Phi, psi and omega in degrees: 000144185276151177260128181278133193278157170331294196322307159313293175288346164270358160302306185261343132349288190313309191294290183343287178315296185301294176314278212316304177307277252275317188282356185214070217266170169325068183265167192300148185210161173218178211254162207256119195218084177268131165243172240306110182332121186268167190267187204269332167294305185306354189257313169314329202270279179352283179235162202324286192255148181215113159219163163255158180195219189219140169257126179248355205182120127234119173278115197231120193257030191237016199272007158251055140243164213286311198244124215245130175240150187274017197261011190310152192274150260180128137242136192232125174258117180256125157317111175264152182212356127227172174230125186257334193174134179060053169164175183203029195250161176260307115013059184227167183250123139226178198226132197256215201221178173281299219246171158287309210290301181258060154051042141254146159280152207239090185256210144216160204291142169092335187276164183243141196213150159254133196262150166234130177219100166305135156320071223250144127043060195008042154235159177284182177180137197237142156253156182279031193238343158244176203288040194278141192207176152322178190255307180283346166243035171233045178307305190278315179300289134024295211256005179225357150308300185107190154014107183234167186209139175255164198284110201256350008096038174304134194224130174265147187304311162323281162351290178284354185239014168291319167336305194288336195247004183262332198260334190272320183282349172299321205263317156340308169245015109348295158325270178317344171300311224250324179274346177286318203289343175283326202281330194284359170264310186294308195300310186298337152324276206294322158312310180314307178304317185263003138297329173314292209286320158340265244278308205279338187268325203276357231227331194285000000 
């Protein structure tokens, strides 16, 4: 069997590392810096959407890869069961971060919130810097919205999360793209080396 030279291997160490940036790559992320709690009219102004609801769905198209950032995009599907402002749907997607640290909320399924959600690049997006909280502890934020109206809008769960999935299966085969082009670079190595080795024993 032939020996594999230093040269090789960090040639190819070198490749590896390079597909991993590419298939996984570093976003940026910053430490979460909210200032001073507004008060629940100033939060009603403030943003886009205002409700309470149930999360029937999250969607995280980022939770098989290997190297994870917290600033990763969060799609969250809510049941609505009232509406305070910007919307009528029995339905809606907003969309948060991974971590607390670049202001994501961190919710979970089946559980109920009343959401404050802003408008980013026509989507919603909720941070852990408004008041958005349970549901069970948000009687007093409730009683000074006022007035609600429930969602008359039917909208199915399908519907808001094809996007996500349409965008998850793109990176995929991204992914699959990026590992062919790794194995077809090892192969092309490894010929190389042993004509190379060839090449050095007929030469002896």
């Amino acid at each position: 069997m032939y020996r594999i030279t230093k040269q090789v291997k960090y040639g190819v160490l070198f490749l590896i590392l390079f597909i991993s940036c590419l298939s996984f790559p570093f976003n940026k992320s910053y430490a979460c810096d909210c200032v001073v709690p507004l008060s629940v009219q100033e939060e009603l102004e403030r943003n886009t959407a205002v409700f309470s609801g149930k999360v029937v769905e999250i969607v995280d198209k980022n939770k098989n890869k290997i190297i994870k950032s917290t600033a990763d995009p969060i799609a969250v599907v809510f049941e609505v069961k009232e509406w305070w402002k910007g919307g009528k749907q029995t339905q809606v997607l907003v969309n948060t971060v991974r971590h607390s640290s670049s202001c994501g909320y961190k919710f979970t399924v089946d559980d109920q919130y009343l959401v404050y959600a802003r408008e980013i690049d026509g989507e919603l997006n909720v941070s852990i810097c408004s008041r958005t909280q349970s549901l069970s502890t948000a009687q007093t934020d409730i009683e000074a919205l006022g007035k609600s109206h429930i969602p008359t809008e039917k909208v199915s769960k399908e519907s808001l999360t094809n996007v996500e999935d349409e965008q998850g299966n793109s990176q995929n085969v991204v992914n699959y793209y990026l590992i062919g082009i790794l194995f077809v670079s090892l192969e092309i190595s490894t010929i190389m080396y042993i004509k190379q080795r060839n090449k050095k024993n007929a030469n002896k």
